[in-house]
Amino acid sequence: MGIVINQSFKNTLVLFLGFAIGGINVLFLFTHFLHEDYYGLITFLLSSANIIMPLMVLGMQNTVIKFFSSYTTKAEQDKLLSASLLLPLLVIIPVSIVGLVSYNAIAGWLASENAIIKPYAYLIVVVSLFMGYFEIFYAFTKVHLQSVAGNILKEVFVRICTTGLLFAVYLEWLTQSQFIYAVVIVYGIRMVLMMRIAFRLCKPELSFGFPNNTKEVISYSLFIVLAGSASIILLDIDKFIIPKLKEIANVAYYAVGIYIAQVVAIPSRAMQQIINPLTAKEINADNVNGVAALYRKSSISLLVAGGLMFLLINCNIFDLYRIINRPEYTAGTLVVLLISISELTKLAIGNNGAILINSRFYKFFFYISIAMTISVILLDIWFINAYAINGAALATLLVVLVFSGIKIYYVYRKLNIQPFNKQTFVMLLVIMGLFLVFYFLKWPFNPWINIFIKSVLITVLYLFITYKLQISMEINQLFLKFLKR
């Protein structure tokens, strides 16, 4: 677990930097420099690209992580890596042809409620390709347990570039329309940089042959591409459906709320870069005890780290919206609470998803992902019509709660392991108690002062209680190591 904590700590610092830059973009620059319709448009385009990305590259980024450590020769590893680059062309070429032939019909459907979308609809496919191949090259580095450089490109590079582009709009160096195209170019540059890093670390000898277990690899890829699409749909389908039912400006309000709430997911996103390949390695070695240890430790470590993030954003949310100073964006206040609860739930189940994806139970992950997708789409249509963007957040929360329970039960039935212990429930009580104390506490000071005072009090109390109760030995050791520096 030491390498997990070490790389996760570095990735967490990168993620915090990325979220800080992104926070400035989302909370201040987008909301003040870009018209709500264009903010909603870029959010819609990127979310739509993210939804189809696994299909465009056949989910090969997951296939690389799943099978790489099972091969003992470089020749077999090269065949896998080559296949991950070439097989997506079987989808990319026909999809591109269909898109060109049917562009007007497809773009017209996407823009049925918001005409601003139509001229930019083709960018969805372009960005999805840039995203997909970036993830494949990133997977090359993950299997070598070198995830930090890719994480910097993923979490920091795009956001820094976006900051510069937003200021270019403000200074009238770019029009808002040109801004959309410039963001797409940034994603292309990011892909090229990731390719250079990956090839320096492990450039494969291009091979048109297939690994010995080709049938298993293809079967896994076909299942996981749909499961991966379904998992991403859970995150981004709201931003796709909202402009079909409401004005596109609502996507901007929702995007701000979602961004704030996803601060809770920072620890998970940091740890997953390294724990997923380690989980695959333990499963390939048939080491159930090793999987169980990763399961328990990842669960409690993520809950502790995510719990602090949950408290900091929700207990300061009213002051944060005062700082944004755009009254229409406060429509996302409840979105923040609902989505952050769903993110905390996902943290609490640890590397459950990695266990399912990388084990012989990956088909179950496919089925449950499809069920989650159907559920969230149906609930979205119902709830968005009734409760607007709050309905979208409620739909996501309900689906996450129900299906997280199902996934925990399934892994327990199959492997007789589960992520929780006494400390889990103690930690939940600590989070709930501090939330009830600080959420309703409002001071008549400047919002910056309120946030600073609350954050210091919450952080000190939280860390003190967590340390004294010895909730997570790994985090306690990391805390002591940090103090010694």
XYZ file of C-alpha atoms in Angstrom:
485
model
C 0.000 0.000 0.000
C 3.048 2.266 0.379
C 3.374 2.956 -3.353
C -0.368 3.635 -3.474
C -0.151 6.235 -0.709
C 3.019 7.789 -2.173
C 1.735 8.133 -5.742
C -1.744 9.030 -4.503
C -0.299 11.821 -2.371
C 1.538 13.268 -5.388
C -1.537 12.861 -7.560
C -3.655 14.513 -4.881
C -1.386 17.568 -4.883
C -1.680 17.710 -8.674
C -5.452 17.367 -8.453
C -5.719 20.118 -5.854
C -3.673 22.393 -8.101
C -5.879 21.463 -11.048
C -9.059 21.999 -9.082
C -7.781 25.330 -7.772
C -7.112 26.545 -11.311
C -10.363 25.009 -12.515
C -12.189 26.601 -9.614
C -11.003 30.035 -10.687
C -12.130 29.243 -14.225
C -15.526 27.812 -13.314
C -16.505 30.100 -10.457
C -15.175 33.411 -11.731
C -13.856 33.484 -15.307
C -16.482 31.393 -17.099
C -19.289 33.066 -15.176
C -18.059 36.596 -15.920
C -16.123 36.399 -19.216
C -18.324 34.000 -21.192
C -22.020 34.313 -21.968
C -24.127 31.668 -20.240
C -25.136 30.155 -23.586
C -21.514 29.669 -24.657
C -20.597 28.320 -21.217
C -23.461 25.871 -21.529
C -22.352 25.052 -25.087
C -18.741 24.170 -24.234
C -19.956 22.114 -21.263
C -22.405 20.267 -23.521
C -19.760 19.557 -26.186
C -17.151 18.256 -23.729
C -19.676 16.143 -21.820
C -21.054 14.640 -25.032
C -17.518 13.843 -26.211
C -16.784 12.195 -22.878
C -19.899 10.032 -23.215
C -18.939 8.558 -26.602
C -15.182 8.439 -25.920
C -15.062 4.809 -24.616
C -16.942 3.629 -27.708
C -14.643 5.511 -30.092
C -11.527 3.815 -28.685
C -13.229 0.510 -27.778
C -12.384 0.980 -24.112
C -8.781 -0.002 -24.855
C -7.442 2.099 -21.977
C -9.085 -0.341 -19.557
C -7.978 -3.357 -21.595
C -4.333 -2.276 -21.369
C -4.534 -1.992 -17.574
C -6.388 -5.303 -17.254
C -4.053 -7.489 -19.340
C -0.620 -5.835 -19.430
C 0.615 -7.313 -16.145
C -0.549 -10.809 -17.181
C 1.977 -10.935 -20.056
C 5.514 -12.002 -19.211
C 7.245 -11.221 -22.528
C 7.792 -7.869 -24.189
C 6.583 -9.295 -27.490
C 3.149 -10.047 -26.029
C 3.032 -6.685 -24.284
C 3.887 -4.946 -27.576
C 1.080 -6.806 -29.332
C -1.383 -5.593 -26.694
C -0.189 -1.994 -26.879
C -0.233 -2.044 -30.694
C -3.761 -3.464 -30.697
C -4.873 -0.694 -28.338
C -3.762 1.881 -30.919
C -5.051 0.157 -34.060
C -8.330 -1.521 -33.085
C -10.158 1.783 -32.382
C -9.843 2.564 -36.103
C -12.521 -0.091 -36.680
C -14.957 2.299 -34.985
C -13.443 5.671 -35.798
C -13.487 5.281 -39.590
C -17.132 4.155 -40.025
C -18.407 6.603 -37.385
C -16.639 9.452 -39.171
C -18.152 8.433 -42.510
C -21.663 8.198 -41.040
C -21.153 11.535 -39.312
C -20.162 13.253 -42.545
C -23.045 11.779 -44.520
C -25.698 12.396 -41.852
C -24.314 15.546 -40.256
C -27.308 17.797 -40.871
C -29.770 15.286 -39.442
C -27.635 14.535 -36.367
C -26.762 18.180 -35.700
C -30.388 19.184 -36.184
C -31.527 16.665 -33.581
C -28.883 17.773 -31.073
C -29.838 21.418 -31.630
C -33.607 20.878 -31.584
C -34.076 23.001 -28.449
C -30.944 25.169 -28.678
C -29.892 26.257 -32.180
C -26.476 27.435 -30.949
C -25.329 23.788 -30.859
C -25.706 22.992 -34.579
C -22.550 24.626 -36.059
C -20.366 22.957 -33.428
C -21.873 19.460 -33.223
C -19.075 17.795 -35.225
C -16.561 18.872 -32.577
C -18.020 16.218 -30.280
C -16.399 13.465 -32.371
C -13.106 15.348 -32.723
C -12.768 15.935 -28.979
C -13.788 12.342 -28.198
C -10.866 11.090 -30.325
C -8.427 13.402 -28.571
C -9.769 12.289 -25.179
C -9.771 8.600 -26.095
C -6.212 8.363 -27.381
C -5.024 10.486 -24.480
C -6.479 7.861 -22.121
C -4.817 5.018 -24.050
C -1.401 6.667 -23.852
C -2.062 7.475 -20.197
C -2.789 3.775 -19.588
C 0.667 2.973 -21.015
C 2.210 4.946 -18.138
C -0.187 3.673 -15.482
C 0.796 0.036 -16.005
C 4.362 1.091 -15.220
C 3.070 2.786 -12.051
C 4.097 6.199 -13.395
C 0.895 8.202 -13.282
C 1.934 11.661 -12.081
C 3.013 13.211 -15.413
C -0.184 12.077 -17.104
C -2.185 13.372 -14.189
C -0.591 16.803 -14.598
C -1.607 16.853 -18.261
C -5.106 15.652 -17.458
C -5.872 17.861 -14.486
C -3.655 20.946 -14.825
C -2.633 21.501 -18.452
C -6.112 21.922 -19.937
C -7.221 24.178 -17.096
C -4.199 26.481 -17.359
C -4.739 26.760 -21.108
C -8.431 27.443 -20.535
C -7.543 30.240 -18.123
C -5.403 31.872 -20.788
C -8.116 31.462 -23.412
C -10.761 33.001 -21.146
C -8.569 36.045 -20.577
C -8.090 36.204 -24.350
C -11.884 36.411 -24.678
C -12.021 39.100 -21.986
C -9.331 41.128 -23.783
C -11.208 40.585 -27.067
C -8.289 38.742 -28.656
C -10.696 35.852 -29.253
C -14.409 35.827 -29.933
C -16.560 33.485 -27.870
C -16.967 31.295 -30.951
C -13.194 31.118 -31.483
C -12.823 30.166 -27.826
C -14.767 26.951 -28.505
C -12.370 25.924 -31.293
C -9.323 26.904 -29.229
C -10.385 24.583 -26.397
C -10.641 21.707 -28.893
C -7.085 22.431 -30.085
C -5.872 22.316 -26.469
C -7.253 18.779 -26.127
C -5.386 17.801 -29.296
C -2.109 19.213 -27.969
C -2.641 17.366 -24.678
C -3.017 14.068 -26.546
C 0.245 14.613 -28.453
C 2.152 15.465 -25.262
C 0.794 12.340 -23.539
C 1.885 10.228 -26.510
C 5.441 11.570 -26.251
C 5.591 10.809 -22.521
C 4.177 7.297 -23.003
C 6.548 6.414 -25.840
C 9.564 7.610 -23.875
C 8.556 5.262 -21.076
C 7.471 2.223 -23.081
C 7.419 2.662 -26.855
C 6.037 -0.575 -28.290
C 7.359 -2.237 -31.413
C 4.365 -1.796 -33.694
C 2.898 -5.215 -34.383
C -0.075 -6.254 -36.464
C -0.266 -9.564 -34.629
C -2.591 -10.215 -31.718
C -1.854 -11.513 -28.204
C -2.247 -15.238 -27.560
C -5.467 -14.650 -25.619
C -6.987 -12.459 -28.337
C -10.475 -13.881 -27.870
C -10.425 -13.006 -24.167
C -9.025 -9.533 -24.876
C -11.682 -8.748 -27.494
C -14.483 -10.156 -25.334
C -13.325 -8.050 -22.403
C -13.008 -4.926 -24.557
C -16.498 -5.280 -26.021
C -18.046 -5.652 -22.593
C -15.976 -2.991 -20.899
C -16.452 -0.401 -23.664
C -20.186 -0.473 -23.048
C -19.709 -0.592 -19.290
C -17.239 2.285 -19.493
C -19.640 4.304 -21.596
C -22.388 3.599 -19.088
C -20.214 4.738 -16.172
C -19.334 7.984 -17.930
C -22.953 8.506 -18.921
C -23.792 8.522 -15.217
C -21.523 11.558 -14.814
C -22.316 13.477 -17.984
C -25.765 12.478 -19.212
C -27.361 15.247 -17.130
C -25.466 17.880 -19.122
C -26.650 16.207 -22.319
C -30.325 15.905 -21.304
C -30.768 19.324 -19.658
C -30.512 21.306 -22.936
C -33.042 18.908 -24.483
C -35.575 19.830 -21.775
C -34.530 23.274 -20.524
C -32.677 26.354 -21.763
C -28.971 25.716 -22.328
C -28.039 28.329 -19.684
C -29.188 25.773 -17.085
C -26.239 23.604 -18.102
C -23.935 26.418 -16.979
C -25.622 26.646 -13.563
C -25.515 22.870 -13.204
C -21.877 22.688 -14.329
C -20.789 25.101 -11.596
C -22.604 23.077 -8.933
C -21.176 19.807 -10.261
C -17.656 21.193 -10.347
C -17.829 22.348 -6.746
C -19.269 18.994 -5.624
C -16.618 16.978 -7.424
C -13.950 18.399 -5.138
C -15.047 15.502 -2.916
C -13.824 13.067 -5.588
C -10.257 14.425 -5.634
C -8.855 11.675 -3.335
C -10.461 8.944 -5.438
C -9.224 10.351 -8.726
C -5.726 10.559 -7.278
C -5.695 7.038 -5.844
C -7.345 5.362 -8.830
C -4.438 6.253 -11.110
C -2.243 3.837 -9.158
C -4.620 1.481 -7.344
C -6.385 0.230 -10.493
C -3.249 -1.360 -12.011
C -2.279 -2.720 -8.580
C -5.724 -4.281 -8.197
C -5.355 -5.849 -11.643
C -1.932 -7.200 -10.659
C -3.268 -8.830 -7.463
C -6.213 -10.322 -9.358
C -3.971 -11.668 -12.124
C -1.847 -13.282 -9.394
C -5.038 -14.751 -7.845
C -4.146 -13.085 -4.529
C -7.542 -12.632 -2.857
C -5.943 -11.533 0.419
C -4.078 -8.788 -1.401
C -7.289 -7.659 -3.089
C -9.105 -7.667 0.262
C -6.383 -5.531 1.859
C -6.539 -2.986 -0.970
C -10.343 -3.001 -0.725
C -10.439 -2.189 2.996
C -7.592 0.299 3.025
C -8.765 2.182 -0.054
C -12.275 2.452 1.392
C -11.342 3.978 4.735
C -8.530 6.140 3.316
C -10.812 7.593 0.649
C -13.640 8.134 3.128
C -11.357 10.050 5.500
C -9.902 12.236 2.757
C -13.211 12.746 0.968
C -15.057 13.457 4.193
C -12.932 16.532 4.810
C -13.559 17.760 1.261
C -17.298 17.163 1.725
C -17.382 19.287 4.871
C -15.264 22.110 3.478
C -17.362 22.661 0.365
C -20.830 22.156 1.837
C -20.296 24.116 5.039
C -18.968 27.050 2.997
C -21.349 26.806 0.045
C -23.501 29.851 0.803
C -20.471 32.103 1.211
C -18.925 30.629 -1.932
C -21.954 31.617 -4.005
C -21.818 35.087 -2.427
C -18.274 35.389 -3.783
C -19.345 34.256 -7.263
C -21.855 37.120 -7.099
C -24.089 35.886 -9.904
C -27.546 35.283 -8.344
C -28.737 33.018 -11.170
C -25.956 30.528 -10.399
C -27.267 29.938 -6.851
C -29.776 27.595 -8.502
C -27.017 24.994 -8.110
C -26.754 25.185 -4.296
C -28.746 22.001 -3.662
C -26.969 20.336 -6.594
C -23.703 20.670 -4.670
C -25.064 18.859 -1.606
C -26.748 16.033 -3.523
C -23.829 15.342 -5.856
C -21.247 15.573 -3.067
C -23.175 12.924 -1.103
C -23.108 10.671 -4.158
C -19.355 11.255 -4.539
C -18.775 10.444 -0.867
C -20.740 7.218 -1.340
C -18.481 6.219 -4.230
C -15.418 6.923 -2.094
C -16.734 4.723 0.701
C -16.824 1.618 -1.509
C -13.115 1.963 -2.265
C -11.728 0.119 -5.282
C -14.908 -1.925 -5.750
C -15.143 -0.887 -9.389
C -11.507 -1.832 -10.054
C -12.152 -5.281 -8.556
C -15.125 -5.860 -10.828
C -13.506 -4.466 -13.982
C -10.262 -6.416 -13.595
C -11.692 -9.741 -12.430
C -13.659 -12.516 -14.084
C -16.769 -10.647 -12.907
C -16.338 -7.848 -15.430
C -19.515 -8.950 -17.223
C -21.474 -8.152 -14.064
C -19.923 -4.681 -14.116
C -21.216 -4.370 -17.665
C -24.748 -5.402 -16.724
C -24.931 -3.183 -13.663
C -23.484 -0.236 -15.592
C -26.164 -0.621 -18.249
C -28.822 -0.815 -15.531
C -27.431 2.347 -13.919
C -27.470 4.144 -17.253
C -31.065 3.246 -18.024
C -32.103 4.188 -14.485
C -30.420 7.580 -14.496
C -31.772 8.468 -17.961
C -35.347 7.605 -16.960
C -35.047 9.417 -13.627
C -33.418 12.413 -15.330
C -36.290 12.830 -17.770
C -38.793 12.596 -14.912
C -36.959 14.686 -12.323
C -35.537 17.379 -14.641
C -39.028 18.123 -15.917
C -40.267 18.349 -12.319
C -37.315 19.897 -10.434
C -34.992 21.268 -13.163
C -31.277 20.905 -12.349
C -31.991 19.790 -8.765
C -33.876 16.866 -10.285
C -30.810 15.849 -12.282
C -28.702 15.804 -9.117
C -31.350 13.837 -7.210
C -31.504 11.227 -9.981
C -27.733 10.757 -9.822
C -27.744 10.412 -6.030
C -30.510 7.799 -5.982
C -28.823 5.692 -8.656
C -25.425 5.845 -6.922
C -26.863 4.856 -3.522
C -28.859 1.889 -4.820
C -26.269 0.448 -7.178
C -23.331 0.977 -4.807
C -25.138 -1.279 -2.361
C -25.669 -3.888 -5.076
C -21.983 -3.838 -6.073
C -20.823 -4.222 -2.469
C -23.155 -7.196 -1.986
C -22.037 -8.845 -5.236
C -18.315 -8.668 -4.418
C -19.051 -10.001 -0.929
C -21.000 -12.959 -2.346
C -18.317 -13.822 -4.891
C -15.077 -13.142 -3.002
C -16.265 -13.004 0.616
C -14.658 -9.589 1.092
C -16.201 -6.236 1.967
C -14.737 -2.763 2.509
C -16.254 -1.729 5.833
C -15.298 -2.083 9.477
C -16.123 -0.350 12.756
C -13.975 2.642 11.815
C -16.097 3.253 8.725
C -19.210 3.918 10.773
C -17.286 5.991 13.320
C -15.993 8.122 10.442
C -19.495 8.596 9.036
C -20.698 9.786 12.455
C -17.812 12.270 12.653
C -18.646 13.658 9.205
C -22.352 13.890 9.996
C -21.745 15.558 13.354
C -19.421 18.236 11.985
C -21.767 18.821 9.049
C -24.734 19.503 11.345
C -22.656 21.880 13.457
C -21.178 23.981 10.643
C -23.663 23.783 7.738
C -26.301 25.927 9.437
C -23.763 28.244 11.064
C -23.898 31.626 9.310
C -21.806 34.643 10.207
C -22.442 38.243 9.087
C -18.835 38.796 7.998
C -17.189 39.112 4.621
C -17.625 35.752 2.801
C -13.857 35.348 2.395
C -13.404 35.717 6.164
C -16.276 33.327 6.862
C -14.787 30.675 4.580
C -11.328 31.062 6.085
C -12.515 30.783 9.704
C -14.865 27.876 9.021
C -12.287 25.994 6.976
C -9.620 26.313 9.657
C -12.005 25.188 12.410
C -13.355 22.262 10.390
C -9.911 21.095 9.265
C -8.339 21.254 12.729
C -11.260 19.484 14.409
C -11.538 16.878 11.670
C -7.846 16.002 11.600
C -7.610 15.941 15.392
C -10.613 13.628 15.775
C -9.509 11.374 12.915
C -5.975 11.102 14.265
C -7.031 10.448 17.855
C -9.569 7.805 16.858
C -6.955 6.149 14.595
C -9.460 5.818 11.793
C -6.802 5.014 9.164
C -3.302 3.930 10.102
C -2.020 4.751 6.602
C -3.268 8.333 6.838
C -1.932 8.664 10.398
C 1.501 7.535 9.191
C 1.365 9.971 6.287
C 0.345 12.738 8.690
C 3.285 11.980 11.017
C 5.668 11.816 8.062
C 4.427 15.210 6.919
C 4.918 16.729 10.398
C 8.503 15.425 10.582
C 9.343 17.357 7.431
